[in-house]
Tab-separated table of C-alpha atoms in Angstrom:
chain	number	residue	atom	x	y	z
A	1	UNK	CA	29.841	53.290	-4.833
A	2	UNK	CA	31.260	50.787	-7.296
A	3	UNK	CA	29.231	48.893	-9.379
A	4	UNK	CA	30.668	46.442	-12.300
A	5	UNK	CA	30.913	42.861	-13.363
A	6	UNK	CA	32.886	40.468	-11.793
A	7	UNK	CA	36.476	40.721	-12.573
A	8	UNK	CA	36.205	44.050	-13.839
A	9	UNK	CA	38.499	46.022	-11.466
A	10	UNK	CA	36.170	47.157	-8.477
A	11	UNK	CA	38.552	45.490	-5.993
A	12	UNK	CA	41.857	46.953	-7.213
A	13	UNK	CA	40.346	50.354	-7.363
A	14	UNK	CA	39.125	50.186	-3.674
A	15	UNK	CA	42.863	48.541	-2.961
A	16	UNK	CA	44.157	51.609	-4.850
A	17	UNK	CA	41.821	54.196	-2.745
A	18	UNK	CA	43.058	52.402	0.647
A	19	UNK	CA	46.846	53.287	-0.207
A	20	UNK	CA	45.833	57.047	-0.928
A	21	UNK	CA	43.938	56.933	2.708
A	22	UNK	CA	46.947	55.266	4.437
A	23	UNK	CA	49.117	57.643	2.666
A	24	UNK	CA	47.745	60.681	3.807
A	25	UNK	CA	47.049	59.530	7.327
A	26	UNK	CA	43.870	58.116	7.582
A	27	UNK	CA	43.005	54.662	9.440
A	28	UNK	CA	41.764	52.393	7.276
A	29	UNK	CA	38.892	49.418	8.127
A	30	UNK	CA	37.876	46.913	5.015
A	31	UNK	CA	35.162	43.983	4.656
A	32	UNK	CA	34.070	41.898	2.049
A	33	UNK	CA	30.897	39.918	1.583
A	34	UNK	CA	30.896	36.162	1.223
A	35	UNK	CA	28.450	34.005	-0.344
A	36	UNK	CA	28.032	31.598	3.082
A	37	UNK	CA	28.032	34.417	5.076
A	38	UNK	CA	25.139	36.431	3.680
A	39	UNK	CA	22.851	34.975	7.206
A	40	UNK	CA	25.325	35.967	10.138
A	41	UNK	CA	24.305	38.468	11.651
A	42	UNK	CA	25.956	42.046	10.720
A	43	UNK	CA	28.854	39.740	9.560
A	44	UNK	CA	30.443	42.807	7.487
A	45	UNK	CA	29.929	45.381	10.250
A	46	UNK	CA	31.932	42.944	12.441
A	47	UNK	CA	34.394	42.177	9.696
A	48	UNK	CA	35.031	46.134	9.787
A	49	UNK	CA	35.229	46.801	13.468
A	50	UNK	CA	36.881	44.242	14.845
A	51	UNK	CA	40.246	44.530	14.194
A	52	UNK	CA	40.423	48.168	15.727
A	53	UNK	CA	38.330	46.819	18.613
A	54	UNK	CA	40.935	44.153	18.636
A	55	UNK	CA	43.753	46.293	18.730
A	56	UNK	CA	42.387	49.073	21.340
A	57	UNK	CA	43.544	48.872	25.082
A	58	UNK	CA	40.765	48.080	27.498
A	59	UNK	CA	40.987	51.416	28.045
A	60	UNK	CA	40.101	52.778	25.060
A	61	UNK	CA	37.529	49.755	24.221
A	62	UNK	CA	35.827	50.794	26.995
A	63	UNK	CA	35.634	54.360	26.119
A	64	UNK	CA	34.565	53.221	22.463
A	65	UNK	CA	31.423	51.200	23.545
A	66	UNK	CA	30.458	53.878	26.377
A	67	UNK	CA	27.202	55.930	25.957
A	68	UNK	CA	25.330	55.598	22.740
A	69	UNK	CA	27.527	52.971	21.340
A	70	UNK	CA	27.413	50.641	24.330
A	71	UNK	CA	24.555	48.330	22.629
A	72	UNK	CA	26.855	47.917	19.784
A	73	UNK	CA	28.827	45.466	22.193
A	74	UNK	CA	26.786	43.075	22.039
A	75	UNK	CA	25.776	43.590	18.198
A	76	UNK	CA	29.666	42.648	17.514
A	77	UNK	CA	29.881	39.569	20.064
A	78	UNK	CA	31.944	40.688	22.376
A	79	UNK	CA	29.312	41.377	25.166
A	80	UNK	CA	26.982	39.931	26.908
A	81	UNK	CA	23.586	39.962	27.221
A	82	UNK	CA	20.461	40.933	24.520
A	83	UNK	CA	20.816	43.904	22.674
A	84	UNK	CA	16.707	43.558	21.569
A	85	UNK	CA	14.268	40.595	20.187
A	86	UNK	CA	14.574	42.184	16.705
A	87	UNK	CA	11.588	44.503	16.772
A	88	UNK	CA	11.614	47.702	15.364
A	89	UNK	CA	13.216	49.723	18.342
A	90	UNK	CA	15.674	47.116	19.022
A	91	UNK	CA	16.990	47.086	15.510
A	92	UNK	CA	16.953	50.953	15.671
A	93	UNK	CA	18.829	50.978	18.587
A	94	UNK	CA	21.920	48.940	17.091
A	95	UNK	CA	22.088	50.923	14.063
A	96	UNK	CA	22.696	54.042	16.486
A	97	UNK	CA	24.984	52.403	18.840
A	98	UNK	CA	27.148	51.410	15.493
A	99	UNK	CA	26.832	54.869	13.972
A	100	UNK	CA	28.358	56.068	17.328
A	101	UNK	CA	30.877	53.421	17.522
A	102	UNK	CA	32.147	54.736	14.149
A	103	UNK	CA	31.722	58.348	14.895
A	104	UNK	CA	33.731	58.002	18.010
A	105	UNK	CA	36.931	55.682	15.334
A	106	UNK	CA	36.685	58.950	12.993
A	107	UNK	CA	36.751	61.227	15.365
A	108	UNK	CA	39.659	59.277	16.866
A	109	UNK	CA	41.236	59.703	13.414
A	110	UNK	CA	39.853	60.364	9.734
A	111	UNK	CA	38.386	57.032	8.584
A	112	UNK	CA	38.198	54.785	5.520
A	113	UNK	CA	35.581	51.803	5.731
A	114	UNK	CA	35.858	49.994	2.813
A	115	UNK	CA	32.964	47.390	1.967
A	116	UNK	CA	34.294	44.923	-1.213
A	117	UNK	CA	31.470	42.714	-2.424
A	118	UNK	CA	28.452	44.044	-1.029
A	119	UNK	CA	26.074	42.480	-3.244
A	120	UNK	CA	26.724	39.116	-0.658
A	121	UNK	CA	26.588	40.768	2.169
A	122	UNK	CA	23.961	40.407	5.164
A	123	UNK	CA	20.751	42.573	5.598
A	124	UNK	CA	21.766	43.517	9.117
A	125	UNK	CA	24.896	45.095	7.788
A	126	UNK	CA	23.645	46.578	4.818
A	127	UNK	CA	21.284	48.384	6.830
A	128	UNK	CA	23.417	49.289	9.041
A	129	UNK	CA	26.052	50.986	6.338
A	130	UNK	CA	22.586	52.596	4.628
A	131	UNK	CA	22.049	54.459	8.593
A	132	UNK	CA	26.050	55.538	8.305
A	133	UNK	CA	25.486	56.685	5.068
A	134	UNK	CA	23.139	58.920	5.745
A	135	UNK	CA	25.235	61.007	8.750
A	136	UNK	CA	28.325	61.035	7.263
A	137	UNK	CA	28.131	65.297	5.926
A	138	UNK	CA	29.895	66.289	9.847
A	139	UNK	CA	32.254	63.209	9.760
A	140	UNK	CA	35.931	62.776	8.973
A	141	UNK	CA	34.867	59.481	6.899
A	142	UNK	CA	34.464	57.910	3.422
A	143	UNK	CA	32.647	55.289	2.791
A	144	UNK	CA	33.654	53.021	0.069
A	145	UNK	CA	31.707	50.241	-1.528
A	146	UNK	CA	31.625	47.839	-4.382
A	147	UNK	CA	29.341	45.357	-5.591
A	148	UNK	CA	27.768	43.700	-8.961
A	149	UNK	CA	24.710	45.024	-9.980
A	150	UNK	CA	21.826	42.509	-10.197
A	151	UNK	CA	23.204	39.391	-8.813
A	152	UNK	CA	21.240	36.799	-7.722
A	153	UNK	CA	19.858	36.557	-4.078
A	154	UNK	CA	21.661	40.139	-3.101
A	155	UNK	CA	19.220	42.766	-1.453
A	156	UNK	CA	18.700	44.711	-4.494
A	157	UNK	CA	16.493	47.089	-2.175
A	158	UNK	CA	18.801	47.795	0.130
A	159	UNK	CA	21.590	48.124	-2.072
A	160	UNK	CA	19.601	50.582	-4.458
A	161	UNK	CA	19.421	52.907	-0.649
A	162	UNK	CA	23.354	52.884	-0.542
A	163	UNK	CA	23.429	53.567	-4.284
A	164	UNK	CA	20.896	56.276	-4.337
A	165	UNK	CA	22.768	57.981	-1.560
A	166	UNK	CA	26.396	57.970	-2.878
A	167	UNK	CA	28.312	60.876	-3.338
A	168	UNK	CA	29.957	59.239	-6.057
A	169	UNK	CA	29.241	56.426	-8.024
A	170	UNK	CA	31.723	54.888	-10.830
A	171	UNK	CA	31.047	51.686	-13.272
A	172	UNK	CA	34.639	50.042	-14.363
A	173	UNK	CA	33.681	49.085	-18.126
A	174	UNK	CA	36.183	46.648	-20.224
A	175	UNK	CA	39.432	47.308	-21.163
A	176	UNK	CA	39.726	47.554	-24.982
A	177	UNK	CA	41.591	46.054	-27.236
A	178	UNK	CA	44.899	48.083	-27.359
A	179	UNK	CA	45.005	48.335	-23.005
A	180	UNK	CA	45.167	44.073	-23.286
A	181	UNK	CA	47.522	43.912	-25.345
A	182	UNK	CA	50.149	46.859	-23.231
A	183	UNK	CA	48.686	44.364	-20.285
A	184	UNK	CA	49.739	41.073	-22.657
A	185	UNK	CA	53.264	42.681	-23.290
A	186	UNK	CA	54.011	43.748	-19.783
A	187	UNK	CA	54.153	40.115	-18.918
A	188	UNK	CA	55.160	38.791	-22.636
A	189	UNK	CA	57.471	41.597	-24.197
A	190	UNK	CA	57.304	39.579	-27.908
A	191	UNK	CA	53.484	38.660	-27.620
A	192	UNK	CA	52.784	39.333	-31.374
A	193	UNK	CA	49.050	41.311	-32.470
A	194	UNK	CA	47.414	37.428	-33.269
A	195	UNK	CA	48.383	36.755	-29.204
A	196	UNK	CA	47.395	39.952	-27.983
A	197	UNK	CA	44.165	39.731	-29.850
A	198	UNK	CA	43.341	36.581	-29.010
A	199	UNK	CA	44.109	37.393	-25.313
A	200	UNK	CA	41.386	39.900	-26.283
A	201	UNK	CA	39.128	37.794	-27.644
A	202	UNK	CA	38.684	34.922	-25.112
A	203	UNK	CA	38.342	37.402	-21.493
A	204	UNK	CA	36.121	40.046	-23.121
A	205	UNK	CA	38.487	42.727	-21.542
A	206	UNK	CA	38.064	41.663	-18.449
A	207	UNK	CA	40.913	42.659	-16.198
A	208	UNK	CA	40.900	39.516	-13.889
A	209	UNK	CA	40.202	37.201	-16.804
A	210	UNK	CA	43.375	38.891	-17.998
A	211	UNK	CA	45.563	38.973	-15.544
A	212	UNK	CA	44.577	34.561	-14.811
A	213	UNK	CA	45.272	33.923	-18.340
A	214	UNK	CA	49.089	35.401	-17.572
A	215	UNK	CA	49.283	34.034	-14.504
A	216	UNK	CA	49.346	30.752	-16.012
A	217	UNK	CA	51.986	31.623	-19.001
A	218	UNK	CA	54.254	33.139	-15.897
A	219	UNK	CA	53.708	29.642	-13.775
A	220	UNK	CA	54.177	26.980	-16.633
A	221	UNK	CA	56.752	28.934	-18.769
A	222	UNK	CA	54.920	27.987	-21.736
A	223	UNK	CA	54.642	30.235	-25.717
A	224	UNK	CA	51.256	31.529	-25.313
A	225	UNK	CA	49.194	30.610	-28.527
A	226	UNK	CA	45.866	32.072	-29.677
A	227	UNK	CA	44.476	28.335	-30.979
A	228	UNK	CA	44.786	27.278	-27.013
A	229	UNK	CA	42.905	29.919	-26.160
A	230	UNK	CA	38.919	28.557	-26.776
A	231	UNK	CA	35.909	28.648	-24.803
A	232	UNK	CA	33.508	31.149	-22.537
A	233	UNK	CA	36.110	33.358	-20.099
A	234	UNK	CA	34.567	31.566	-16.849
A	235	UNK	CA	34.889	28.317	-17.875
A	236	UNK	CA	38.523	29.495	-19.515
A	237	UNK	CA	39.270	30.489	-15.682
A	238	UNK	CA	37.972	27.786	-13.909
A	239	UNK	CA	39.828	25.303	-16.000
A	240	UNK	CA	43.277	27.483	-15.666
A	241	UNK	CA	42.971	27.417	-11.887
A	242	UNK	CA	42.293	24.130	-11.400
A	243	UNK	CA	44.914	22.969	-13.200
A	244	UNK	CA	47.473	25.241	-11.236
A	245	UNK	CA	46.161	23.852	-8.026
A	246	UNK	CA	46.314	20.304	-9.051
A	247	UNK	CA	50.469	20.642	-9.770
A	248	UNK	CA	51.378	22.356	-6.199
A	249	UNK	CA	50.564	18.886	-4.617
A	250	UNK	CA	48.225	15.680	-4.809
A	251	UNK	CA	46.460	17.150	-1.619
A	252	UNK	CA	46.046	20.631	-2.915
A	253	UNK	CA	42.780	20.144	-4.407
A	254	UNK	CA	41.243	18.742	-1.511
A	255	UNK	CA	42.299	21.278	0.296
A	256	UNK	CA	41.661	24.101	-2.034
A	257	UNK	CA	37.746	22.727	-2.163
A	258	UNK	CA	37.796	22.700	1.617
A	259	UNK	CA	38.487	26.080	1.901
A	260	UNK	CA	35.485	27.084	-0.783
A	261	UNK	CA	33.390	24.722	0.805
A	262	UNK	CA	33.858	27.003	4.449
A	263	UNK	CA	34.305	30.305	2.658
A	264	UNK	CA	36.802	33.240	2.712
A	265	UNK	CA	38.292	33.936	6.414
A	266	UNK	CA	38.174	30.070	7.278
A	267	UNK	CA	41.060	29.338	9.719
A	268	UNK	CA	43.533	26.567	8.091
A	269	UNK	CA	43.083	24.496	10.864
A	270	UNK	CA	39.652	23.787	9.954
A	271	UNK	CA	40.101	23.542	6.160
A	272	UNK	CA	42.974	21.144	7.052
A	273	UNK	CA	40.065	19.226	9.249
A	274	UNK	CA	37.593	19.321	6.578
A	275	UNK	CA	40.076	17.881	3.723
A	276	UNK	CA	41.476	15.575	5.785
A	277	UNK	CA	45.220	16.679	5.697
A	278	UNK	CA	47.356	17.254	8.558
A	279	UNK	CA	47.746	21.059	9.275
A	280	UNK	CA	51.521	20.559	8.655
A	281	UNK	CA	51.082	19.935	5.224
A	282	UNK	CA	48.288	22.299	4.930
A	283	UNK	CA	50.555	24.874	6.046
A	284	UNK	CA	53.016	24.341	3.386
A	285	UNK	CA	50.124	23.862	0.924
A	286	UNK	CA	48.730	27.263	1.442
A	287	UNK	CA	51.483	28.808	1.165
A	288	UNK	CA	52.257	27.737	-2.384
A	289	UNK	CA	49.136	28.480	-3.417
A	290	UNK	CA	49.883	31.607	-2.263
A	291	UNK	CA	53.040	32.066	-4.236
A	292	UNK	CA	50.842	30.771	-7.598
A	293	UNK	CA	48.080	33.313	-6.962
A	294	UNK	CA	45.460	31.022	-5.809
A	295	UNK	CA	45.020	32.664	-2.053
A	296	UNK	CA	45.659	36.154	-1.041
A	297	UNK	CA	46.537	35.086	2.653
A	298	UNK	CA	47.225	31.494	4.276
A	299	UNK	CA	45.544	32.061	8.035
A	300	UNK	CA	42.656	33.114	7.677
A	301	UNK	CA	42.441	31.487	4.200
A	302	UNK	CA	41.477	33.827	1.731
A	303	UNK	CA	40.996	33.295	-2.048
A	304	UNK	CA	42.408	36.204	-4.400
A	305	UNK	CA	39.156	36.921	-5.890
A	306	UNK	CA	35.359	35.380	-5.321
A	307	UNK	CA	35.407	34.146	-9.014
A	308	UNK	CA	38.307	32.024	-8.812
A	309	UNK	CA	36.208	30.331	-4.698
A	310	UNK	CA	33.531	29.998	-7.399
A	311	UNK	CA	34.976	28.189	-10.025
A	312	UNK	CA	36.012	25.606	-7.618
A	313	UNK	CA	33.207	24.862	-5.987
A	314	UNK	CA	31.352	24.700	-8.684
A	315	UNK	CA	33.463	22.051	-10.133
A	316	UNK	CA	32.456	19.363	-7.500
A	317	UNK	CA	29.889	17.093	-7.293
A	318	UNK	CA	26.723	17.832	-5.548
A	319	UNK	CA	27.333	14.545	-3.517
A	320	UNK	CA	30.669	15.831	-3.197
A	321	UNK	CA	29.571	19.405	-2.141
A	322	UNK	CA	27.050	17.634	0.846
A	323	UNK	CA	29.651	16.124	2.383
A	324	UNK	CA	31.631	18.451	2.488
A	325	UNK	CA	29.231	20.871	3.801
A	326	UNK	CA	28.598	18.175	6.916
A	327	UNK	CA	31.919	17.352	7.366
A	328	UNK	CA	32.517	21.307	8.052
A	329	UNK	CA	29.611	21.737	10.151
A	330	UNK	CA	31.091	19.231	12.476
A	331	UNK	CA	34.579	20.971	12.457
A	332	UNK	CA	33.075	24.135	13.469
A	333	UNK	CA	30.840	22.762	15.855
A	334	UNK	CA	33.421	21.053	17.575
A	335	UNK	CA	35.495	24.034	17.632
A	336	UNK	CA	33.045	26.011	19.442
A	337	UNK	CA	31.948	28.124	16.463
A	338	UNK	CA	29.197	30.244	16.556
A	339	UNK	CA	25.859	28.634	15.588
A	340	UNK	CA	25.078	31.314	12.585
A	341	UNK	CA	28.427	29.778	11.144
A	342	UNK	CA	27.307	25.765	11.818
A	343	UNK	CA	23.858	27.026	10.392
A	344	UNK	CA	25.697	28.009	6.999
A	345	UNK	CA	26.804	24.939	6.188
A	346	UNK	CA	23.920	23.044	7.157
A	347	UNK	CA	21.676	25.334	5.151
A	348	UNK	CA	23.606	23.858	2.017
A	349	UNK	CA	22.676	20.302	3.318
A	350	UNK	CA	19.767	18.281	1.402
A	351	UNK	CA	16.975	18.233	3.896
A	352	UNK	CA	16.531	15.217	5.683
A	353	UNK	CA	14.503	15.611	8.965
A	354	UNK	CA	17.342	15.720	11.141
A	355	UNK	CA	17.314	16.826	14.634
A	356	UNK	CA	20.524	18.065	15.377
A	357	UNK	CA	20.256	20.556	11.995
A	358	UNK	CA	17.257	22.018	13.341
A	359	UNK	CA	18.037	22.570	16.888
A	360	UNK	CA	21.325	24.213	15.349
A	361	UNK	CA	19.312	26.495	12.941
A	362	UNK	CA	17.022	27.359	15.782
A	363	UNK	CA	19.579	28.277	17.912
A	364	UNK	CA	20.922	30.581	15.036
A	365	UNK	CA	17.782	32.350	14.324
A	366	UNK	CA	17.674	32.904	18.489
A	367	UNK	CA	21.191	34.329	18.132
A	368	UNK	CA	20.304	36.640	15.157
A	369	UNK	CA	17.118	37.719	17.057
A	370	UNK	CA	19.164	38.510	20.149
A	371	UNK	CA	21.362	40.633	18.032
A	372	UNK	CA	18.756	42.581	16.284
A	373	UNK	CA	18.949	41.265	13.130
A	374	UNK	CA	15.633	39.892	12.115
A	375	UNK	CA	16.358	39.446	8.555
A	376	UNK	CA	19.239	36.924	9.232
């Protein structure tokens, strides 16, 4: 377990443990929790196991999801019929029938599931990581997680089970003063002490305030100076990326809040649908704010770090954010998305006694229910 503020290094550890596991051999499954997905069911469970499900011949999908593990079919959406009506028994059930499906991965070859974010992610999967936990001892397996302690809405309960269990737990504290400025001077060779300090001064010692703050010297090829440098380290960030975005091109914003608006692992075409710019120039879009360090990946569309999704959305309007919100409920809908993902971004949505929302929540607490997940 990893526990720390935001910014302050969980994810590059967990990037740095993955390269060890790859390196000596091991197969390596990662998921991260998202602030609109924290109400589909086992969302990070499925995040984890479907790419290997993905890549496994029928064959071997079939001999995955045989036996024990045959429920957890259906718990990932890739069967059919109801794996339970969320009682107690039912949810019991899926919990085994993903402990199996995992067993029978590791046994396949040692495993690394990696959860990033945790403090966002849903009950069903939390759970369902907590059951893992405990019957890993005869396993070829390590379970890694991260997540801020004591942020709002997370399942502090349920994340106080994982952390109660671990094996190991580390907290990534600040770097001090003398590890910004080697990180100032790896990136500025003739940063003087006043820069360096400064640098210090305005991110706390926060590695990813850090790193955005020479991001932006590397993209505008500016001197760096320490009377520029004012103002809290969130709103500092917030104000850096935005700008960055708004010189790639006079769409880029609208697409860059598009793609908060739907959340990490939203396809392009839909952000594209949602800002209202041809996927073309999406495309091209993306991929330069890519190259700047905005997104870590262009299809599925994901942002480098939850902070800098944050800082974005939070800079619209609420009348703004609503629209938005409907305008990608009716992409997704009309793509055939599930109903737990329609049901996310009408749960953002002012209510306003209208039908269509609440037949399409219904029909996502129905689907949770189906899949054992009560809480979602």
């Amino acid at each position: 377990m990893l526990e720390g503020a935001a910014g302050s290094g969980k994810t590059a550890l967990l990037a740095a443990v993955a390269r060890l596991a790859r390196a000596s051999g091991m197969r390596v499954l990662g998921a991260r929790g998202g602030e609109l997905e924290q109400e589909q069911p086992f969302g990070v469970i499925r995040q984890l196991h479907e790419p290997a499900l993905a890549a496994a011949s029928p064959e071997e999908r079939k001999r995955l999801l045989a036996g024990a593990a045959a429920p957890a079919a259906r718990v990932l959406g890739i069967g059919t019929g109801a794996s339970g009506d969320g009682s107690h028994a039912a949810g019991f059930a899926a919990m085994h029938a993903l402990y199996w499906l995992t067993a029978e991965l590791a046994l396949d070859r040692p495993l690394l599931a990696i959860v990033d974010d945790a403090h966002w992610a849903d009950a069903s999967s939390l759970r369902a990581l907590d059951y893992l936990a405990r019957r890993l001892a005869d396993l070829p397996l390590v379970l890694a997680i991260a997540f801020r302690p004591d942020e709002p809405g997370a399942r502090a309960d349920l994340l106080d089970e994982l952390r109660g269990g671990a094996d190991v737990r580390l907290t990534p504290h600040a770097l001090g003063r003398d590890a910004v400025a080697r990180i100032v001077r790896e990136r500025v060779p003739d940063a003087d002490r006043e820069v360096c300090d400064a640098c210090y001064a305005v991110t706390a010692g926060n590695p990813l305030y850090v790193h955005e703050l020479l991001r932006t010297i590397h993209i505008n090829g500016t001197p760096l100076r320490p009377e520029e440098m004012g103002g809290t380290p969130v709103r500092f960030l917030g104000d850096r990326v935005l700008r960055r975005i708004e010189r790639v091109d006079e769409a880029a914003p609208a697409l860059a809040r598009a793609i908060a608006v739907l959340g990490d692992g939203a396809r392009l075409a839909a952000a594209a649908a949602v800002a209202e710019v041809p996927v073309q120039e999406a495309g091209g879009i993306a991929h330069r704010l890519k190259r700047i360090e905005v997104l870590l990946s262009e299809d599925p569309l994901v942002f480098v770090h939850p902070l800098i999704r944050s800082s974005i959305y939070e800079a619209m309007g609420e009348a703004e954010r609503q629209a938005a919100h409907r305008r990608a409920a009716t992409v997704l809908r009309e793509d055939g998305a599930p109903a737990a993902e329609v049901a996310a971004q009408l749960s953002r949505l002012a209510a306003a006694a209208d039908p269509e929302v609440a037949e399409t929540l219904a029909a996502a607490a129905q689907g949770a229910l189906e899949r054992a997940a009560p809480d979602e």
